[in-house]
XYZ file of C-alpha atoms in Angstrom:
368
model
C 6.467 0.014 24.156
C 5.260 3.628 24.919
C 2.754 4.753 22.318
C 1.443 8.222 22.082
C -1.857 8.794 20.064
C -2.436 12.377 18.752
C -5.638 13.944 17.494
C -7.241 17.380 17.032
C -10.600 16.825 18.547
C -12.399 18.174 21.790
C -12.681 15.696 24.728
C -16.483 15.054 24.358
C -16.755 15.643 20.461
C -18.377 13.158 18.356
C -15.950 12.119 15.775
C -14.832 9.057 13.921
C -11.221 9.633 14.920
C -12.067 9.532 18.671
C -14.204 6.394 17.945
C -11.196 4.810 16.279
C -8.833 5.702 19.188
C -11.343 4.530 21.824
C -11.684 1.241 19.973
C -8.038 0.385 19.677
C -6.853 1.630 23.107
C -8.201 -1.188 25.315
C -6.751 -3.791 22.941
C -3.417 -2.046 22.929
C -3.291 -1.933 26.737
C -4.350 -5.509 26.895
C -1.162 -6.438 24.931
C 1.058 -4.517 27.326
C 1.409 -1.326 25.495
C 1.474 1.939 27.540
C -0.810 4.314 25.806
C -1.304 8.060 26.269
C -3.384 10.376 24.139
C -3.005 14.052 23.290
C -5.368 16.577 21.634
C -3.181 19.259 20.045
C -6.179 21.411 19.738
C -6.722 21.391 23.548
C -3.293 21.026 25.151
C -0.392 23.437 25.243
C 2.699 23.034 23.274
C 4.916 22.367 26.485
C 2.783 19.251 27.165
C 3.173 18.238 23.371
C 6.990 18.070 23.958
C 6.690 16.420 27.373
C 4.503 13.479 25.838
C 6.483 13.311 22.660
C 9.694 12.824 24.691
C 7.901 10.107 26.783
C 6.797 8.016 23.659
C 8.702 5.372 21.699
C 6.396 5.785 18.811
C 3.834 8.486 17.919
C 0.499 7.661 16.089
C -0.737 10.845 14.385
C -4.481 11.218 13.320
C -4.301 14.577 11.775
C -2.124 16.863 9.570
C -0.465 18.802 12.274
C 2.911 19.882 10.829
C 4.199 21.610 13.977
C 3.664 18.485 16.008
C 5.244 16.220 13.376
C 8.253 18.556 13.252
C 8.635 18.344 17.090
C 8.453 14.496 16.740
C 11.239 14.455 14.235
C 13.283 16.847 16.200
C 13.067 14.488 19.188
C 13.933 11.524 16.850
C 10.499 9.859 17.334
C 9.057 7.501 14.764
C 5.605 8.620 13.372
C 2.742 6.360 12.137
C 0.170 8.602 10.610
C -3.448 7.622 9.807
C -5.562 9.472 7.138
C -9.278 9.723 7.994
C -10.398 12.201 5.439
C -9.736 12.933 1.774
C -6.288 14.427 1.182
C -7.344 16.468 -1.782
C -10.264 18.857 -2.322
C -10.330 17.925 -6.067
C -11.583 14.406 -5.343
C -14.585 15.524 -3.086
C -17.225 14.580 -5.661
C -15.200 13.207 -8.605
C -12.316 10.780 -8.375
C -10.043 9.531 -11.158
C -6.955 7.305 -10.370
C -3.768 9.144 -11.377
C -0.142 9.450 -10.460
C 1.129 11.568 -7.502
C 2.474 14.423 -9.998
C -0.737 14.477 -11.945
C -2.801 14.487 -8.655
C -0.942 17.598 -7.476
C -1.447 19.305 -10.793
C -5.043 18.497 -10.732
C -5.417 19.851 -7.113
C -3.533 23.035 -8.008
C -5.931 23.602 -10.951
C -8.941 22.867 -8.935
C -7.935 25.386 -6.302
C -7.350 28.253 -8.954
C -10.088 30.913 -8.523
C -12.499 31.550 -11.349
C -11.969 34.889 -13.231
C -15.264 36.409 -11.824
C -14.392 35.705 -8.204
C -14.099 38.707 -5.951
C -10.594 39.653 -4.792
C -10.902 38.126 -1.234
C -11.808 34.732 -2.788
C -8.933 35.049 -5.188
C -6.606 35.595 -2.297
C -8.107 32.760 -0.461
C -6.408 30.500 -3.006
C -3.024 31.116 -1.189
C -4.680 29.704 2.033
C -5.670 26.682 0.146
C -2.184 26.177 -1.177
C -0.811 26.602 2.426
C -3.070 24.017 3.754
C -2.144 21.677 0.994
C 1.589 22.402 1.863
C 0.863 21.589 5.549
C -0.763 18.339 4.591
C 2.201 17.270 2.307
C 4.793 18.507 4.834
C 3.306 16.427 7.577
C 3.014 13.417 5.208
C 6.773 13.750 4.463
C 7.496 13.704 8.104
C 5.813 10.349 8.776
C 7.661 6.967 8.776
C 4.553 4.909 8.031
C 1.308 5.818 6.377
C -2.144 4.312 6.916
C -5.660 4.993 5.957
C -9.120 3.955 7.132
C -10.093 2.513 3.812
C -8.610 1.077 0.585
C -10.166 3.941 -1.370
C -8.696 6.555 0.878
C -5.237 5.088 0.762
C -5.378 4.923 -3.144
C -6.765 8.353 -3.472
C -3.756 9.756 -1.783
C -1.678 8.683 -4.852
C 1.598 8.901 -2.839
C 4.758 7.375 -4.233
C 5.010 5.423 -1.014
C 2.871 2.683 0.517
C -0.325 3.498 2.336
C -1.601 0.497 4.432
C -5.145 0.151 5.152
C -6.086 0.148 8.835
C -9.698 0.074 9.222
C -11.753 1.666 11.995
C -12.896 -1.223 14.193
C -16.192 -1.925 15.560
C -17.438 -4.402 18.111
C -19.852 -7.212 16.838
C -21.496 -9.441 19.476
C -20.766 -13.027 18.876
C -23.778 -13.998 20.868
C -26.291 -12.334 18.648
C -28.939 -14.480 17.125
C -29.786 -14.272 13.479
C -32.651 -11.845 12.692
C -36.076 -12.983 11.527
C -39.018 -11.118 9.958
C -40.633 -10.847 13.369
C -37.918 -8.524 14.563
C -38.508 -5.973 11.778
C -40.951 -3.122 12.341
C -43.888 -2.776 9.965
C -44.350 -1.248 7.652
C -40.706 -2.024 6.680
C -38.455 1.010 7.359
C -35.395 2.432 5.565
C -33.034 4.544 7.687
C -30.662 7.431 6.900
C -28.139 8.467 9.362
C -25.837 11.646 8.980
C -25.514 15.227 8.399
C -28.442 16.861 6.536
C -26.561 18.581 3.665
C -26.359 18.292 -0.109
C -23.346 16.025 0.101
C -25.131 13.347 1.806
C -27.903 12.992 -0.873
C -30.881 12.738 1.295
C -32.998 14.375 -1.452
C -31.950 11.489 -3.765
C -33.538 9.122 -1.108
C -36.730 11.229 -0.872
C -37.133 11.176 -4.757
C -36.755 7.427 -4.783
C -39.172 7.121 -2.028
C -41.616 9.171 -4.161
C -41.271 6.594 -6.936
C -42.206 3.675 -4.507
C -45.076 5.799 -3.048
C -46.567 6.192 -6.556
C -46.452 2.353 -6.901
C -48.678 2.298 -3.758
C -45.868 0.483 -1.709
C -46.146 0.436 1.948
C -42.901 1.619 3.762
C -41.420 4.194 6.155
C -38.273 6.226 5.725
C -36.479 7.624 8.941
C -34.113 10.448 8.635
C -31.791 10.852 11.614
C -29.415 13.719 11.983
C -29.436 17.639 11.709
C -27.893 20.058 9.354
C -28.370 23.223 7.282
C -30.553 21.536 4.730
C -33.215 20.193 7.072
C -35.859 22.854 6.128
C -35.190 22.292 2.467
C -35.511 18.540 2.838
C -38.788 18.907 4.878
C -40.207 21.148 2.125
C -39.277 18.637 -0.515
C -40.966 15.886 1.595
C -44.044 17.951 1.521
C -44.009 18.806 -2.099
C -43.472 15.069 -3.025
C -46.415 14.145 -0.773
C -44.378 12.003 1.492
C -45.472 13.378 4.788
C -47.132 10.067 5.774
C -43.970 8.121 4.703
C -41.029 10.123 6.000
C -40.103 11.056 9.657
C -37.435 13.428 10.613
C -36.184 12.359 14.000
C -33.289 14.949 14.414
C -29.969 14.157 16.144
C -30.080 11.036 18.267
C -27.621 9.437 20.696
C -25.570 6.497 19.496
C -27.734 4.133 21.492
C -30.930 5.479 19.955
C -29.431 5.175 16.393
C -28.528 1.593 17.081
C -32.040 0.852 18.285
C -33.579 2.260 15.082
C -31.023 0.317 12.954
C -31.989 -2.965 14.726
C -35.463 -3.360 13.402
C -34.901 -1.664 10.021
C -35.045 -3.402 6.673
C -32.032 -1.555 5.445
C -29.711 1.478 5.969
C -29.718 3.938 2.980
C -26.461 5.968 2.412
C -26.851 7.924 -0.837
C -23.868 10.158 -0.606
C -22.749 12.295 -3.337
C -19.284 12.877 -2.106
C -16.474 10.441 -1.904
C -17.009 9.432 1.694
C -13.763 7.647 2.650
C -15.075 5.334 5.416
C -18.625 5.927 6.706
C -18.860 4.472 10.154
C -22.757 4.226 10.128
C -22.534 1.415 7.555
C -20.548 -0.579 10.036
C -22.943 0.266 12.805
C -25.743 -1.036 10.545
C -23.949 -4.305 9.857
C -23.243 -4.657 13.642
C -27.077 -4.881 14.113
C -27.302 -7.457 11.007
C -28.945 -4.698 8.984
C -27.709 -4.526 5.435
C -26.969 -1.267 3.542
C -27.966 0.345 0.281
C -25.140 2.640 -0.755
C -24.032 4.791 -3.694
C -20.722 3.805 -5.428
C -18.860 6.664 -3.813
C -15.671 6.519 -1.930
C -15.434 3.900 0.647
C -19.098 3.167 0.878
C -18.988 -0.035 -1.246
C -15.919 -1.193 0.769
C -17.771 -0.740 4.145
C -20.976 -2.462 2.789
C -19.157 -5.461 1.348
C -20.435 -7.765 -1.241
C -23.712 -8.361 0.589
C -24.798 -4.720 0.413
C -26.896 -3.171 -2.380
C -25.077 -0.668 -4.699
C -26.266 2.101 -7.101
C -24.698 4.636 -9.262
C -24.196 8.099 -7.836
C -27.250 10.386 -8.272
C -29.281 7.458 -9.895
C -32.665 7.960 -8.292
C -34.351 5.091 -10.243
C -31.456 2.861 -9.316
C -31.868 3.540 -5.628
C -35.621 3.094 -5.954
C -34.981 -0.302 -7.607
C -32.837 -1.473 -4.617
C -35.430 -0.401 -2.147
C -38.189 -1.974 -4.239
C -36.117 -5.409 -4.199
C -35.694 -5.101 -0.480
C -39.508 -4.678 0.058
C -40.241 -7.631 -2.416
C -37.420 -9.963 -0.846
C -37.336 -9.195 3.030
C -35.983 -12.798 3.805
C -33.047 -12.379 1.490
C -32.355 -8.842 2.940
C -32.289 -10.390 6.396
C -29.766 -12.892 5.286
C -27.731 -10.262 3.583
C -27.655 -8.339 6.913
C -26.401 -11.491 8.788
C -23.616 -11.990 6.290
C -22.826 -8.301 6.402
C -22.292 -8.657 10.294
C -19.997 -11.618 9.700
C -17.913 -9.559 7.053
C -17.573 -6.701 9.513
C -16.579 -9.010 12.369
C -13.960 -10.670 10.302
C -12.407 -7.421 8.822
C -13.229 -4.645 11.212
C -12.260 -6.125 14.654
C -10.147 -4.196 17.222
C -7.988 -7.261 17.474
C -7.202 -7.180 13.697
C -6.620 -3.381 13.667
C -4.203 -3.566 16.556
C -2.298 -6.517 15.216
C -1.735 -4.586 11.881
C -0.712 -1.535 13.885
C 1.806 -3.403 15.965
C 3.365 -4.959 12.813
C 4.094 -1.413 11.656
C 5.559 -0.590 14.862
C 7.809 -3.543 14.766
C 9.091 -2.285 11.336
C 10.156 0.830 12.912
C 12.215 -0.853 15.792
C 15.976 -0.534 15.448
C 17.470 -3.587 13.851
C 19.751 -5.520 16.080
C 22.790 -7.317 14.647
C 24.100 -10.526 15.966
C 27.770 -10.533 16.586
């Protein structure tokens, strides 16, 4: 079988889509599948046509309507994967509803407020055009997948969306952690963009509660973004300078190194994050996660992670306090989390599920 994998990212860009593609490609090739990839952002349309014509099945990883139309024109089957929330209206608030009601809610959400300037009122038509593009691309696809159960359910489509997790490698030779492998004072790590959506200020305010209790701990903030100065000022005003370190943007290897001796990862997102990869990375180092009940975060953390309600500063502080008081249990949770991820997020499983979808699209042969 010849498989063409499409995406819209630059070659050396850091993106979850590329991480997913790079994880499944070796396994596909091991099973005898011929694989080529194409960035519809970088390559010319004449190369699109050439590669689509070559392929038996096309695996799309973006809402590129023109590319999808070319696939259908050349009579190629499409398996699409959704990596991001399909609707703007579920960004911070999600309520399960039917497809028709979801579209109505999306259209209401995109309507401009009465006091908006004219240019922002006109921008509503751009939002509707983008929604139409996403819906048009979805209608072109033959099979639909999503990177989490949450994301698949949130699409509210009248057709099936199969969960196809983004895989991660877990070393089977890793020995269980012990307390000696943790840095002291025990540290909590945040990894991600520094903006309001990620809720780093919630983590800082929770840390302030523990500081006032004379707890001994460290918080490492890894990443950059537009809110870095605001967060540093908040750290100073909460008198957390001796407890919090801003490490900036680190390489993946440096992030893994910081997670390996951490007590827990903290992901206090305010938005419906569909499938945060950093939670899987933490589990790969036998580090458990403390996550808000948003989007796919609980799904990625599994039953051994710690959960708290969105925006609940005291709830997060309670989880962190429990971790500091019960480090042995937290280490065991981290080990169990690594097993959970190894069982459910392997490239072998992801490729097996993907090839099952491919088999469904093969022409049916009749026995004479």
